[in-house]
Amino acid sequence: MIAVGVVHDCVMDRIDLHILRELQRDGRLSNQDLAARVGLSPSPCMRRVRQLEKDGVIQGYRAIVDPDAVGRGFEVLVSIEVRRDRASVEAFEHALQDIPDVIEAYRLFGSPGCLLRIAVADLAAYERLWIEELTALDGVTEVNSQIIMKRVKEPKGLPV
């Protein structure tokens, strides 16, 4: 086996990477179909998938939902400055877990200190979230919003 990647102390070869590519394209593939696509019989394919899951390389499987279909077609990127002390940052990050409209959150080096992706129904819903929750979070010193006009490239998984 020629190792092409090492993640979580897991050595992966070209077949493992091929499995990852196929599952990122379609996480609902049956083991039979996956095995055929990567050139393995079903049993060794299933063992590899289970090992990738066990090693934390495959972290889960999800459905991709159309935001408009569930009333969350208005997306905003929000940069937030939080006081730069440990207690404020930890409290802020903990509070974000309880705000379902925040669908992604990143702590950044430099400024801004945090970047959020928010999905709500419309501008009025975002304004309520901004006033009632985001600006009210302990430690928040600044909130800047960038409304997404158009998604140019959809996330398709990591290049492996």
mmCIF file of C-alpha atoms in Angstrom:
data_model
loop_
_atom_site.group_PDB
_atom_site.id
_atom_site.type_symbol
_atom_site.label_atom_id
_atom_site.label_comp_id
_atom_site.label_asym_id
_atom_site.label_seq_id
_atom_site.Cartn_x
_atom_site.Cartn_y
_atom_site.Cartn_z
ATOM 1 C CA MET A 1 0.000 0.000 0.000
ATOM 2 C CA ILE A 2 1.311 3.414 -0.953
ATOM 3 C CA ALA A 3 0.257 5.954 1.658
ATOM 4 C CA VAL A 4 -1.026 9.197 0.190
ATOM 5 C CA GLY A 5 -2.406 10.820 3.309
ATOM 6 C CA VAL A 6 -2.183 10.577 7.058
ATOM 7 C CA VAL A 7 -5.058 11.898 9.153
ATOM 8 C CA HIS A 8 -5.696 11.187 12.829
ATOM 9 C CA ASP A 9 -2.821 8.680 12.669
ATOM 10 C CA CYS A 10 -4.759 6.908 9.900
ATOM 11 C CA VAL A 11 -2.792 6.013 6.774
ATOM 12 C CA MET A 12 -4.915 6.342 3.648
ATOM 13 C CA ASP A 13 -4.176 5.027 0.185
ATOM 14 C CA ARG A 14 -5.657 5.930 -3.200
ATOM 15 C CA ILE A 15 -8.629 3.589 -2.650
ATOM 16 C CA ASP A 16 -9.532 5.299 0.643
ATOM 17 C CA LEU A 17 -9.352 8.670 -1.103
ATOM 18 C CA HIS A 18 -11.519 7.308 -3.924
ATOM 19 C CA ILE A 19 -14.061 6.122 -1.316
ATOM 20 C CA LEU A 20 -14.069 9.609 0.234
ATOM 21 C CA ARG A 21 -14.591 11.285 -3.156
ATOM 22 C CA GLU A 22 -17.516 9.010 -3.999
ATOM 23 C CA LEU A 23 -19.187 9.412 -0.603
ATOM 24 C CA GLN A 24 -18.828 13.204 -0.787
ATOM 25 C CA ARG A 25 -20.599 13.098 -4.160
ATOM 26 C CA ASP A 26 -23.346 10.793 -2.868
ATOM 27 C CA GLY A 27 -23.460 9.794 0.792
ATOM 28 C CA ARG A 28 -26.434 7.518 0.111
ATOM 29 C CA LEU A 29 -24.544 5.111 -2.120
ATOM 30 C CA SER A 30 -25.140 1.500 -1.203
ATOM 31 C CA ASN A 31 -22.042 -0.431 -0.214
ATOM 32 C CA GLN A 32 -22.508 -2.527 -3.395
ATOM 33 C CA ASP A 33 -22.452 0.560 -5.613
ATOM 34 C CA LEU A 34 -19.583 2.149 -3.714
ATOM 35 C CA ALA A 35 -17.525 -1.036 -3.954
ATOM 36 C CA ALA A 36 -18.116 -1.216 -7.711
ATOM 37 C CA ARG A 37 -17.092 2.425 -8.193
ATOM 38 C CA VAL A 38 -13.827 2.038 -6.271
ATOM 39 C CA GLY A 39 -12.929 -1.398 -7.621
ATOM 40 C CA LEU A 40 -13.376 -3.510 -4.474
ATOM 41 C CA SER A 41 -15.664 -6.316 -3.452
ATOM 42 C CA PRO A 42 -18.328 -5.299 -0.905
ATOM 43 C CA SER A 43 -16.739 -6.759 2.252
ATOM 44 C CA PRO A 44 -13.346 -4.998 2.023
ATOM 45 C CA CYS A 45 -15.106 -1.793 0.940
ATOM 46 C CA MET A 46 -17.337 -1.883 4.020
ATOM 47 C CA ARG A 47 -14.315 -2.545 6.264
ATOM 48 C CA ARG A 48 -12.539 0.498 4.806
ATOM 49 C CA VAL A 49 -15.599 2.744 5.245
ATOM 50 C CA ARG A 50 -16.060 1.590 8.852
ATOM 51 C CA GLN A 51 -12.350 2.203 9.549
ATOM 52 C CA LEU A 52 -12.568 5.705 8.042
ATOM 53 C CA GLU A 53 -15.580 6.373 10.285
ATOM 54 C CA LYS A 54 -13.831 4.932 13.355
ATOM 55 C CA ASP A 55 -10.712 7.029 12.668
ATOM 56 C CA GLY A 56 -12.825 10.194 12.442
ATOM 57 C CA VAL A 57 -12.022 10.823 8.782
ATOM 58 C CA ILE A 58 -15.714 10.398 7.911
ATOM 59 C CA GLN A 59 -17.480 12.465 10.543
ATOM 60 C CA GLY A 60 -21.089 11.894 9.508
ATOM 61 C CA TYR A 61 -23.659 11.938 6.732
ATOM 62 C CA ARG A 62 -26.180 14.707 6.047
ATOM 63 C CA ALA A 63 -28.898 15.705 3.634
ATOM 64 C CA ILE A 64 -28.413 18.948 1.702
ATOM 65 C CA VAL A 65 -31.606 20.968 2.185
ATOM 66 C CA ASP A 66 -32.821 23.794 -0.053
ATOM 67 C CA PRO A 67 -32.891 26.879 2.245
ATOM 68 C CA ASP A 68 -35.896 28.388 0.438
ATOM 69 C CA ALA A 69 -37.915 25.194 0.933
ATOM 70 C CA VAL A 70 -37.598 25.531 4.719
ATOM 71 C CA GLY A 71 -38.041 29.303 4.952
ATOM 72 C CA ARG A 72 -34.360 30.174 5.412
ATOM 73 C CA GLY A 73 -33.432 31.594 2.034
ATOM 74 C CA PHE A 74 -32.051 34.873 3.399
ATOM 75 C CA GLU A 75 -28.384 34.356 4.286
ATOM 76 C CA VAL A 76 -26.040 36.808 5.943
ATOM 77 C CA LEU A 77 -22.329 36.698 6.719
ATOM 78 C CA VAL A 78 -21.746 38.471 10.002
ATOM 79 C CA SER A 79 -18.406 39.563 11.384
ATOM 80 C CA ILE A 80 -18.369 40.084 15.119
ATOM 81 C CA GLU A 81 -15.803 41.570 17.438
ATOM 82 C CA VAL A 82 -15.741 40.161 20.939
ATOM 83 C CA ARG A 83 -13.710 41.483 23.853
ATOM 84 C CA ARG A 84 -10.361 39.694 23.748
ATOM 85 C CA ASP A 85 -10.437 38.002 27.112
ATOM 86 C CA ARG A 86 -10.903 34.291 27.695
ATOM 87 C CA ALA A 87 -14.154 34.546 29.653
ATOM 88 C CA SER A 88 -15.832 36.748 27.014
ATOM 89 C CA VAL A 89 -14.743 34.548 24.120
ATOM 90 C CA GLU A 90 -15.842 31.347 25.862
ATOM 91 C CA ALA A 91 -19.202 32.832 26.888
ATOM 92 C CA PHE A 92 -19.790 34.119 23.342
ATOM 93 C CA GLU A 93 -18.928 30.781 21.735
ATOM 94 C CA HIS A 94 -21.126 28.932 24.215
ATOM 95 C CA ALA A 95 -24.068 31.284 23.576
ATOM 96 C CA LEU A 96 -23.830 30.732 19.808
ATOM 97 C CA GLN A 97 -24.669 27.056 20.296
ATOM 98 C CA ASP A 98 -28.184 28.065 21.391
ATOM 99 C CA ILE A 99 -28.953 30.258 18.359
ATOM 100 C CA PRO A 100 -30.305 27.972 15.605
ATOM 101 C CA ASP A 101 -30.169 30.741 12.973
ATOM 102 C CA VAL A 102 -26.358 30.673 13.223
ATOM 103 C CA ILE A 103 -25.555 27.764 10.919
ATOM 104 C CA GLU A 104 -21.766 28.198 10.889
ATOM 105 C CA ALA A 105 -19.391 30.030 13.203
ATOM 106 C CA TYR A 106 -15.639 30.517 13.010
ATOM 107 C CA ARG A 107 -13.168 32.129 15.394
ATOM 108 C CA LEU A 108 -10.586 33.985 13.330
ATOM 109 C CA PHE A 109 -7.067 35.268 13.824
ATOM 110 C CA GLY A 110 -6.967 39.045 13.671
ATOM 111 C CA SER A 111 -9.972 41.170 12.962
ATOM 112 C CA PRO A 112 -12.831 40.406 12.860
ATOM 113 C CA GLY A 113 -12.588 37.938 15.706
ATOM 114 C CA CYS A 114 -15.532 35.823 14.592
ATOM 115 C CA LEU A 115 -17.391 35.116 11.361
ATOM 116 C CA LEU A 116 -20.931 33.736 11.343
ATOM 117 C CA ARG A 117 -23.147 32.423 8.568
ATOM 118 C CA ILE A 118 -26.796 33.012 9.383
ATOM 119 C CA ALA A 119 -29.901 31.699 7.618
ATOM 120 C CA VAL A 120 -33.284 33.281 8.320
ATOM 121 C CA ALA A 121 -36.549 33.909 6.459
ATOM 122 C CA ASP A 122 -36.042 37.523 5.440
ATOM 123 C CA LEU A 123 -34.557 40.909 6.320
ATOM 124 C CA ALA A 124 -37.081 41.510 9.106
ATOM 125 C CA ALA A 125 -36.150 38.189 10.739
ATOM 126 C CA TYR A 126 -32.475 39.086 10.520
ATOM 127 C CA GLU A 127 -33.106 42.521 12.028
ATOM 128 C CA ARG A 128 -34.887 40.886 14.997
ATOM 129 C CA LEU A 129 -31.984 38.444 15.443
ATOM 130 C CA TRP A 130 -29.466 41.306 15.202
ATOM 131 C CA ILE A 131 -31.249 43.466 17.784
ATOM 132 C CA GLU A 132 -32.527 40.821 20.193
ATOM 133 C CA GLU A 133 -29.680 38.312 20.187
ATOM 134 C CA LEU A 134 -26.437 39.174 18.403
ATOM 135 C CA THR A 135 -25.841 42.645 19.815
ATOM 136 C CA ALA A 136 -27.081 41.481 23.228
ATOM 137 C CA LEU A 137 -24.452 38.748 23.627
ATOM 138 C CA ASP A 138 -21.972 39.391 26.423
ATOM 139 C CA GLY A 139 -18.630 40.663 25.190
ATOM 140 C CA VAL A 140 -19.811 41.731 21.722
ATOM 141 C CA THR A 141 -18.359 45.111 20.796
ATOM 142 C CA GLU A 142 -19.172 45.287 17.078
ATOM 143 C CA VAL A 143 -21.452 43.530 14.566
ATOM 144 C CA ASN A 144 -21.091 43.970 10.793
ATOM 145 C CA SER A 145 -23.393 42.299 8.264
ATOM 146 C CA GLN A 146 -22.869 41.309 4.658
ATOM 147 C CA ILE A 147 -26.038 40.130 2.922
ATOM 148 C CA ILE A 148 -25.408 37.340 0.438
ATOM 149 C CA MET A 149 -26.608 38.361 -3.006
ATOM 150 C CA LYS A 150 -25.920 35.076 -4.791
ATOM 151 C CA ARG A 151 -24.155 31.852 -3.936
ATOM 152 C CA VAL A 152 -21.592 31.456 -6.700
ATOM 153 C CA LYS A 153 -20.157 28.090 -5.678
ATOM 154 C CA GLU A 154 -21.909 25.468 -3.570
ATOM 155 C CA PRO A 155 -19.909 23.424 -1.083
ATOM 156 C CA LYS A 156 -19.217 20.040 -2.699
ATOM 157 C CA GLY A 157 -16.878 18.512 -0.163
ATOM 158 C CA LEU A 158 -13.139 18.638 0.271
ATOM 159 C CA PRO A 159 -10.804 17.960 -2.633
ATOM 160 C CA VAL A 160 -9.280 14.551 -1.883
#
